[in-house]
Coordinates of C-alpha atoms and ligand atoms in Angstrom, one line a residue:
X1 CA 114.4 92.5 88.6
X2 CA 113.8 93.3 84.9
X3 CA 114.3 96.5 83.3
X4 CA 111.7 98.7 83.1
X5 CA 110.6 98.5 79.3
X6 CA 108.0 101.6 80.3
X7 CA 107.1 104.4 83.0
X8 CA 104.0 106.1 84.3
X9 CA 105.3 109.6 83.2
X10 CA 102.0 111.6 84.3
X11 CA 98.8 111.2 86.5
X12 CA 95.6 113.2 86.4
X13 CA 92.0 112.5 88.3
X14 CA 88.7 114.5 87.8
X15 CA 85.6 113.6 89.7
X16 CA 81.7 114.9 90.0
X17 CA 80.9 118.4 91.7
X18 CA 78.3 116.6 94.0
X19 CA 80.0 115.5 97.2
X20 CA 77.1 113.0 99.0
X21 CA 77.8 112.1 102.9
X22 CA 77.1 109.2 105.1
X23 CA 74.6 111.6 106.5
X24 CA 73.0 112.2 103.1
X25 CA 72.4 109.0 102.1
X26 CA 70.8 108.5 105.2
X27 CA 68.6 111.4 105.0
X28 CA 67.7 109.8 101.2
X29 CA 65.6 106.9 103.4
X30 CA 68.4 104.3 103.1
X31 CA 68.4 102.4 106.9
X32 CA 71.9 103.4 107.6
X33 CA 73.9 105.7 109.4
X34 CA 77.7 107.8 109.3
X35 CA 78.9 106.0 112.5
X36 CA 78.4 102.0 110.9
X37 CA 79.3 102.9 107.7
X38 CA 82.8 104.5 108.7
X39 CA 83.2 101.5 111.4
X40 CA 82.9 98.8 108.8
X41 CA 84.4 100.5 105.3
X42 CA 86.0 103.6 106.5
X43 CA 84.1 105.9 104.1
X44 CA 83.2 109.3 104.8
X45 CA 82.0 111.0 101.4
X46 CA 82.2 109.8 97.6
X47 CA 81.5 112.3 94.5
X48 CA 78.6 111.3 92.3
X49 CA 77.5 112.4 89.0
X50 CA 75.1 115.1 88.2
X51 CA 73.5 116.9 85.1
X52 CA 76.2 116.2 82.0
X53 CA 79.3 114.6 83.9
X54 CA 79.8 111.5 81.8
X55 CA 82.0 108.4 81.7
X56 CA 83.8 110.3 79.3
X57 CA 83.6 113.7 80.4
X58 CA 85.7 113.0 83.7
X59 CA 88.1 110.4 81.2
X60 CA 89.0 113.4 79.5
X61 CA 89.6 115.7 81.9
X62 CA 91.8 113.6 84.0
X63 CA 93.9 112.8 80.7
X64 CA 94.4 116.2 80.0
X65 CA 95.9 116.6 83.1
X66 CA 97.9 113.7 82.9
X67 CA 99.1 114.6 79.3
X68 CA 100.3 117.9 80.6
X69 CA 101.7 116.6 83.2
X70 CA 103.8 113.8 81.2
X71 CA 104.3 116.7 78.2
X72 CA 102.9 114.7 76.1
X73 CA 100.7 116.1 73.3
X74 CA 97.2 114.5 72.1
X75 CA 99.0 113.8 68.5
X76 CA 101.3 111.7 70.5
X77 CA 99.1 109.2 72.0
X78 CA 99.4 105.7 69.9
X79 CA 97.0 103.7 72.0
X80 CA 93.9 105.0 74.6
X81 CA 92.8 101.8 77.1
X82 CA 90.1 102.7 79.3
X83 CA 89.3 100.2 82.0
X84 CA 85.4 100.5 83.7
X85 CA 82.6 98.5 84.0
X86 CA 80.0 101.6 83.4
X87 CA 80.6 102.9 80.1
X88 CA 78.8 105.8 78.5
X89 CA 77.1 103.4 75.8
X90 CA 77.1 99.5 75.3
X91 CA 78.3 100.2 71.9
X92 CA 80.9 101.9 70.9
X93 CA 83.6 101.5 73.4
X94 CA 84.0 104.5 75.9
X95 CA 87.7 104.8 74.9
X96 CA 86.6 106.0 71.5
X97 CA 84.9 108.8 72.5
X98 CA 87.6 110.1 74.9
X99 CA 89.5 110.0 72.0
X100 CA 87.8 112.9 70.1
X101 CA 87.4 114.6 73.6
X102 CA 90.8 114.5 73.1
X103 CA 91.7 114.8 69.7
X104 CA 94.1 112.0 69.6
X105 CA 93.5 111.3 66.3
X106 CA 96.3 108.7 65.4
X107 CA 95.3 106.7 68.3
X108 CA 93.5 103.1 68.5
X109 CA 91.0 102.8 71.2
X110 CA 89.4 100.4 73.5
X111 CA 88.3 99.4 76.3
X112 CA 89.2 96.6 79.0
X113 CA 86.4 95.4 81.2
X114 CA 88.0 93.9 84.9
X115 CA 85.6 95.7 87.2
X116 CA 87.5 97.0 89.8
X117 CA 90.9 95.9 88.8
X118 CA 90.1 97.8 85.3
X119 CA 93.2 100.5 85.6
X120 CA 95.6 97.6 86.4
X121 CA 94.7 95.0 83.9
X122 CA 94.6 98.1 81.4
X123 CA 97.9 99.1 82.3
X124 CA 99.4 95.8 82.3
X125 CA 98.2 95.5 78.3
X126 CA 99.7 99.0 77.9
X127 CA 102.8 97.7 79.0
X128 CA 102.4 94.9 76.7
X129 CA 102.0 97.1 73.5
X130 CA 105.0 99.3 74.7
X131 CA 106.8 95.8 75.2
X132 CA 105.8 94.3 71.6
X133 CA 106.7 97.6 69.4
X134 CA 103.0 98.5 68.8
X135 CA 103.2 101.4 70.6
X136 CA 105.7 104.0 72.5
X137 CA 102.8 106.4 74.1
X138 CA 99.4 104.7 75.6
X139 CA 97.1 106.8 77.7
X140 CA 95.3 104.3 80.7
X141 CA 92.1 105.4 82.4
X142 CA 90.5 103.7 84.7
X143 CA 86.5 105.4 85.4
X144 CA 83.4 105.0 86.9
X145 CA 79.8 106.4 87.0
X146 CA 79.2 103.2 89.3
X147 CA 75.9 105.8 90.7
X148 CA 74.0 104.4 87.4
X149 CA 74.2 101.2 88.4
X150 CA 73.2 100.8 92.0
X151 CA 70.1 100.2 93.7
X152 CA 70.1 103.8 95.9
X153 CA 67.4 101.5 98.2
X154 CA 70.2 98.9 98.5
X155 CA 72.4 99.8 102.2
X156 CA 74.5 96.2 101.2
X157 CA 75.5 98.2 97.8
X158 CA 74.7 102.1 97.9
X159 CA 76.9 102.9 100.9
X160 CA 79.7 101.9 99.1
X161 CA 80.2 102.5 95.3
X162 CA 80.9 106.1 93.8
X163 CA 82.0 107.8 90.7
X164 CA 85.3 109.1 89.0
X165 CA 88.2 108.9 86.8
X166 CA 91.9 108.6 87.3
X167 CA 94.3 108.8 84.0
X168 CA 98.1 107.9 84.0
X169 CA 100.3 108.0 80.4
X170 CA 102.6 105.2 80.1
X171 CA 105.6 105.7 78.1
X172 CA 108.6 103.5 76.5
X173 CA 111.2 104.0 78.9
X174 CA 114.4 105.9 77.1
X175 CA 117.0 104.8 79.0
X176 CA 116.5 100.9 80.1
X177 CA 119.3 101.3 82.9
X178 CA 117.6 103.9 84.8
X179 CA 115.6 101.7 86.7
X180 CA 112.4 103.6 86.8
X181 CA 108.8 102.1 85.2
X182 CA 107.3 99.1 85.7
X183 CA 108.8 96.7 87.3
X184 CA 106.6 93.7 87.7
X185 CA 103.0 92.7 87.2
X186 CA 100.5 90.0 87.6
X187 CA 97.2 89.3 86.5
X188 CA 94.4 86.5 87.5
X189 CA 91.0 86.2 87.3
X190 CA 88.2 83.3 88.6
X191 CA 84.9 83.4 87.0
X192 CA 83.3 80.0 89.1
X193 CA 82.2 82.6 91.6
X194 CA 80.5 85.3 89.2
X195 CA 77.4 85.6 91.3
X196 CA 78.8 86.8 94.2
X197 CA 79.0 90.5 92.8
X198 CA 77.4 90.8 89.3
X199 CA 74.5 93.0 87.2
X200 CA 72.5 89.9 86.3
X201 CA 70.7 92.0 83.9
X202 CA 71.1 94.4 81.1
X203 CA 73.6 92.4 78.8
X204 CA 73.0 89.8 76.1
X205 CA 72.3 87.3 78.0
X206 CA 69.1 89.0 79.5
X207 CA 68.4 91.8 78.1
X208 CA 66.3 95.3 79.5
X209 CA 62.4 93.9 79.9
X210 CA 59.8 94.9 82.4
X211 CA 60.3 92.0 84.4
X212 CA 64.4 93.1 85.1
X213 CA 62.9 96.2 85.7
X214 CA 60.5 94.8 88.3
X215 CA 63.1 92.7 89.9
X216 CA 65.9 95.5 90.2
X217 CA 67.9 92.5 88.0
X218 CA 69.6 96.0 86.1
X219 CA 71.6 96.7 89.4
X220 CA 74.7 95.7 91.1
X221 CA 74.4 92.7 93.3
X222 CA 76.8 92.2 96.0
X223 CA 77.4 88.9 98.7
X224 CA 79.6 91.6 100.7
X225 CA 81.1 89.2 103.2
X226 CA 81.8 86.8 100.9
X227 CA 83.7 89.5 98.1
X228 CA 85.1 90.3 101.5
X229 CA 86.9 87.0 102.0
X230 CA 87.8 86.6 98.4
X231 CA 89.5 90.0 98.1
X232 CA 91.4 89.5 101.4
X233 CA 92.7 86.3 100.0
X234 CA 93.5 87.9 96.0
X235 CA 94.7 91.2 97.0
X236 CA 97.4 88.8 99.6
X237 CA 98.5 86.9 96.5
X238 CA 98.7 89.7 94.4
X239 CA 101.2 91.6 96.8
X240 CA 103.5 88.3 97.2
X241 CA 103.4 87.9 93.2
X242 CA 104.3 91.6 92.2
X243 CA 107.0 91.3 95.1
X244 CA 108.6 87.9 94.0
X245 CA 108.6 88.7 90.2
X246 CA 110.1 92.4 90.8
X247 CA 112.9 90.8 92.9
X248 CA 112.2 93.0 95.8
X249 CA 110.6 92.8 99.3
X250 CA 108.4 95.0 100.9
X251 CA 110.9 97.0 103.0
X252 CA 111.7 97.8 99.2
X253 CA 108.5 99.4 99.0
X254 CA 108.0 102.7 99.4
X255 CA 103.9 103.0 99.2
X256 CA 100.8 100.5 98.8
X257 CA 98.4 102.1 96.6
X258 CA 95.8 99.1 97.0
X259 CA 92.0 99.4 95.5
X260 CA 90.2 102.0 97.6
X261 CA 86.9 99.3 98.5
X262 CA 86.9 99.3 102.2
X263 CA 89.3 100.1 104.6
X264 CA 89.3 96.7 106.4
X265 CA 90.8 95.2 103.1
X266 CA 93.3 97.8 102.8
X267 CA 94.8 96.8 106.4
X268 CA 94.3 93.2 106.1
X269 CA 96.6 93.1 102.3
X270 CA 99.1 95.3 104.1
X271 CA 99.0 93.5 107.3
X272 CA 99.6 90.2 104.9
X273 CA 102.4 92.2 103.0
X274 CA 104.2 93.4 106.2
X275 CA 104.1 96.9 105.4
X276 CA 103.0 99.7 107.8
X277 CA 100.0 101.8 107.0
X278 CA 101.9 104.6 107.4
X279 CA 103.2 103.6 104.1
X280 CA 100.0 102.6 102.4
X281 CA 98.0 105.4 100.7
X282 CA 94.0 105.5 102.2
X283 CA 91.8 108.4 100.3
X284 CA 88.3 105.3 100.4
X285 CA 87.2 108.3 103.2
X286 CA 87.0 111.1 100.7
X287 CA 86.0 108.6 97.4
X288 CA 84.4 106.0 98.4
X289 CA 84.6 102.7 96.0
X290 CA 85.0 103.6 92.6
X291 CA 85.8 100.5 91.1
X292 CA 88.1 100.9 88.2
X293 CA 89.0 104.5 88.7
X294 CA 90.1 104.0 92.3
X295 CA 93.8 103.2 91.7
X296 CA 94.1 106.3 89.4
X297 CA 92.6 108.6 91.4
X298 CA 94.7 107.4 94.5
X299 CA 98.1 107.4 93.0
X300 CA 97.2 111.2 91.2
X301 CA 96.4 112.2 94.9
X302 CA 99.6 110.6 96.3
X303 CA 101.7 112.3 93.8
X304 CA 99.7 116.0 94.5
X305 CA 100.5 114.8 98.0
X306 CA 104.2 114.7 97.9
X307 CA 103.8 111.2 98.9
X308 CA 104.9 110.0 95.2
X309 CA 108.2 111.3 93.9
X310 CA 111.3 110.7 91.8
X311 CA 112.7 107.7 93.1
X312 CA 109.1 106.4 94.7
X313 CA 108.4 102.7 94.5
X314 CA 105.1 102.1 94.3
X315 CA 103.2 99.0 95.2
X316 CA 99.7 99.0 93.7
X317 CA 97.1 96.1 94.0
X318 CA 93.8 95.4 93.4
X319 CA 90.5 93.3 93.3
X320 CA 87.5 93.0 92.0
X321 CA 83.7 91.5 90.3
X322 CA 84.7 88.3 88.3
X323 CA 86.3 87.8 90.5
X324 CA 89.7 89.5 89.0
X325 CA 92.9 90.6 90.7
X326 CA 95.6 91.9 89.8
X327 CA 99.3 93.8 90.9
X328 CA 102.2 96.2 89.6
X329 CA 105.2 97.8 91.0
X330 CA 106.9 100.8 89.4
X331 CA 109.2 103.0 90.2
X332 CA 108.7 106.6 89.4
Ligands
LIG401 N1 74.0 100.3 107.3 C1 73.7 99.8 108.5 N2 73.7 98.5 108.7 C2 74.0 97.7 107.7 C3 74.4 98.1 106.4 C4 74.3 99.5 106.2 N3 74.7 100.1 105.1 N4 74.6 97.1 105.6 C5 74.5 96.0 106.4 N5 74.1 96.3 107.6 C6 73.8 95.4 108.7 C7 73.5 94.0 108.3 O1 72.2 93.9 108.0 C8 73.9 93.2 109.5 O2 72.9 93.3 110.5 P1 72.6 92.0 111.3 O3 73.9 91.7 112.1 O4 71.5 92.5 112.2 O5 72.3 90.9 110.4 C9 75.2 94.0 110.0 O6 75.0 95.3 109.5 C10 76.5 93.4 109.6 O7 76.4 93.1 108.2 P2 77.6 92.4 107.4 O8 77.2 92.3 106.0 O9 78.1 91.3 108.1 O10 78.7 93.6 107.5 P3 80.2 93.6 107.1 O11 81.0 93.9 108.3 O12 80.5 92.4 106.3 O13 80.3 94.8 106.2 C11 80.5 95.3 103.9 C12 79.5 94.9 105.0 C13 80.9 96.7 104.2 C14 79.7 95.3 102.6 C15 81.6 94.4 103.8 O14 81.2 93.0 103.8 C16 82.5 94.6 102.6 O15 83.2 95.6 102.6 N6 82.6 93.6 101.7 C17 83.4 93.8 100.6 C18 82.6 94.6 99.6 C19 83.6 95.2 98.6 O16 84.6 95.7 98.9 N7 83.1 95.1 97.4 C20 83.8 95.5 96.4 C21 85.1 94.8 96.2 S1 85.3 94.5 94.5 C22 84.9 95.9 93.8 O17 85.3 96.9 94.3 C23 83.9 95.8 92.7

């Protein structure tokens, strides 16, 4: 196992007012109904922005929380990484205007765009820059407003995809003997399969017209059982790989904290993994998919739980549009 070279030392999570049901989006006209759409992705509710929540709003409420809860001041911060595929504007980066939010005025910023394995591939380069000397204090968010970019006529997409933000501050681990921080990560992506689950429309490549208007070409498309399969597959090999690489096994693991997508998934990687679900953290009923942000918010709600503590190790994997995948284990 290698030493931890940094820690998550605080978690925060803020999310939209609006609470929509199963039951709501049905009432919207969408041909669906509460009893499939629990059978088939365990979702009950999700939060979705209203009047003036932002991308960056939520970001900066949830790293307040964090910061306070890691005692860390907004002076302090050397480095903000915001992972999401929905930022507030195409240009600048999100991450910057967190950082006035914030006031962390001494900080770089950016973001990281890995869809739904945003937080993770965010964290992993925040435990890079910890690892290199460029930095000793890097706030990761990982956040949403996945609501502005899905077809609310589309039951393959709609159902599924919500809005939120989930912060964490990483920080260079004092005492390297200690054990506690990050113990292992990995990170792969595969982009021969980009079509699968993709916004054809909107970037460079083709850019806003009437006709990508027309077509719906500005919304998320989605081959579900297909991403299905794949993220079965990446989110097994992700578990093995943070596993091997951390030295440990997973009666070493304490909880699974895997992307919140569907609830199938999240059995299936910890069926693979041989790890019980009564050690495997599930809040996709009350959140719904939100992408990036879902890792955050999970492990803030574990640790407001009880169900993360001093001593806690922590298994968290994830999946997503690319495709990307990705896994970490840390010990709190
Ligand atoms: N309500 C009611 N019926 C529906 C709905 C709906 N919202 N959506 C599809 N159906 C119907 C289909 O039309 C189909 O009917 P048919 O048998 O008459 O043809 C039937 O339900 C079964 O459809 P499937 O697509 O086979 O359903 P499946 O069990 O695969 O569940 C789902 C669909 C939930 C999308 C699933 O494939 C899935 O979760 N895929 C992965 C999606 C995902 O997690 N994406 C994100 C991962 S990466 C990221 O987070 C960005």
């Amino acid at each position: 196992m290698k030493r931890p070279l940094a820690y998550i030392a605080g978690t925060g999570h803020a999310v939209p007012k609006q609470v929509v049901t199963n039951a709501d989006i049905a009432a919207m006209g969408v041909d669906t109904n509460d009893q499939w759409i629990i059978e088939r992705t365990g979702i009950r509710q999700r939060h979705i922005a209203k009047h003036g929540e932002t991308l960056a709003s939520l970001s900066a409420e949830a790293s307040r929380q964090a910061m306070a809860r890691a005692g860390v001041q907004a002076g302090e911060i050397d480095v903000i990484i915001l992972g999401t595929a929905t930022p507030d504007h195409l240009l600048p980066s999100t991450a910057v205007e967190i950082q006035t939010l914030l006031g962390c005025t001494r900080a770089a910023a950016f973001d990281v765009a890995a869809a739904c394995s945003g937080w993770l591939y965010a964290a992993i380069v925040g435990e890079s820059l910890i690892a290199s000397g460029s930095a000793d204090t890097v706030l990761v968010i990982g956040a949403e407003m996945l609501s502005t970019i899905v077809d609310w006529t589309d039951r393959n997409t709609c159902i599924l995809f919500a809005d939120g933000a989930g912060a964490t501050v990483l920080r260079r681990s004092r005492d390297r003997t200690a054990a506690k921080g990050v113990l292992s990560s990995f990170m792969r992506s595969d982009g021969a399969l980009t079509e699968l689950l993709w916004r054809p429309a909107g970037g460079a490549a083709e850019p806003f017209s009437p006709e990508v208007f027309e077509q719906k070409r500005q919304y998320v498309r989605m081959a579900g059982r297909e991403v299905f399969k794949h993220a079965v597959r990446s989110m097994a090999e992700a578990t093995d790989r943070a596993l091997d690489a951390a030295k440990i096994t997973a009666a070493d693991v304490d909880l699974l904290i895997p992307h919140q997508a569907n609830v199938r998934i999240i059995e299936a990687t910890a069926k693979h993994a041989g790890i019980s679900m009564d050690k495997v953290f599930v809040n996709v009923d009350r959140f719904g998919n939100t992408s990036a942000a879902s890792i955050p918010i999970a492990l803030n709600d574990a640790v407001e739980q009880g169900r993360v503590r001093e001593g806690t190790t922590v298994l968290f994997a994830a999946f997503g549009a690319g495709f990307t995948w990705g896994s970490l284990v840390a010990r709190f």
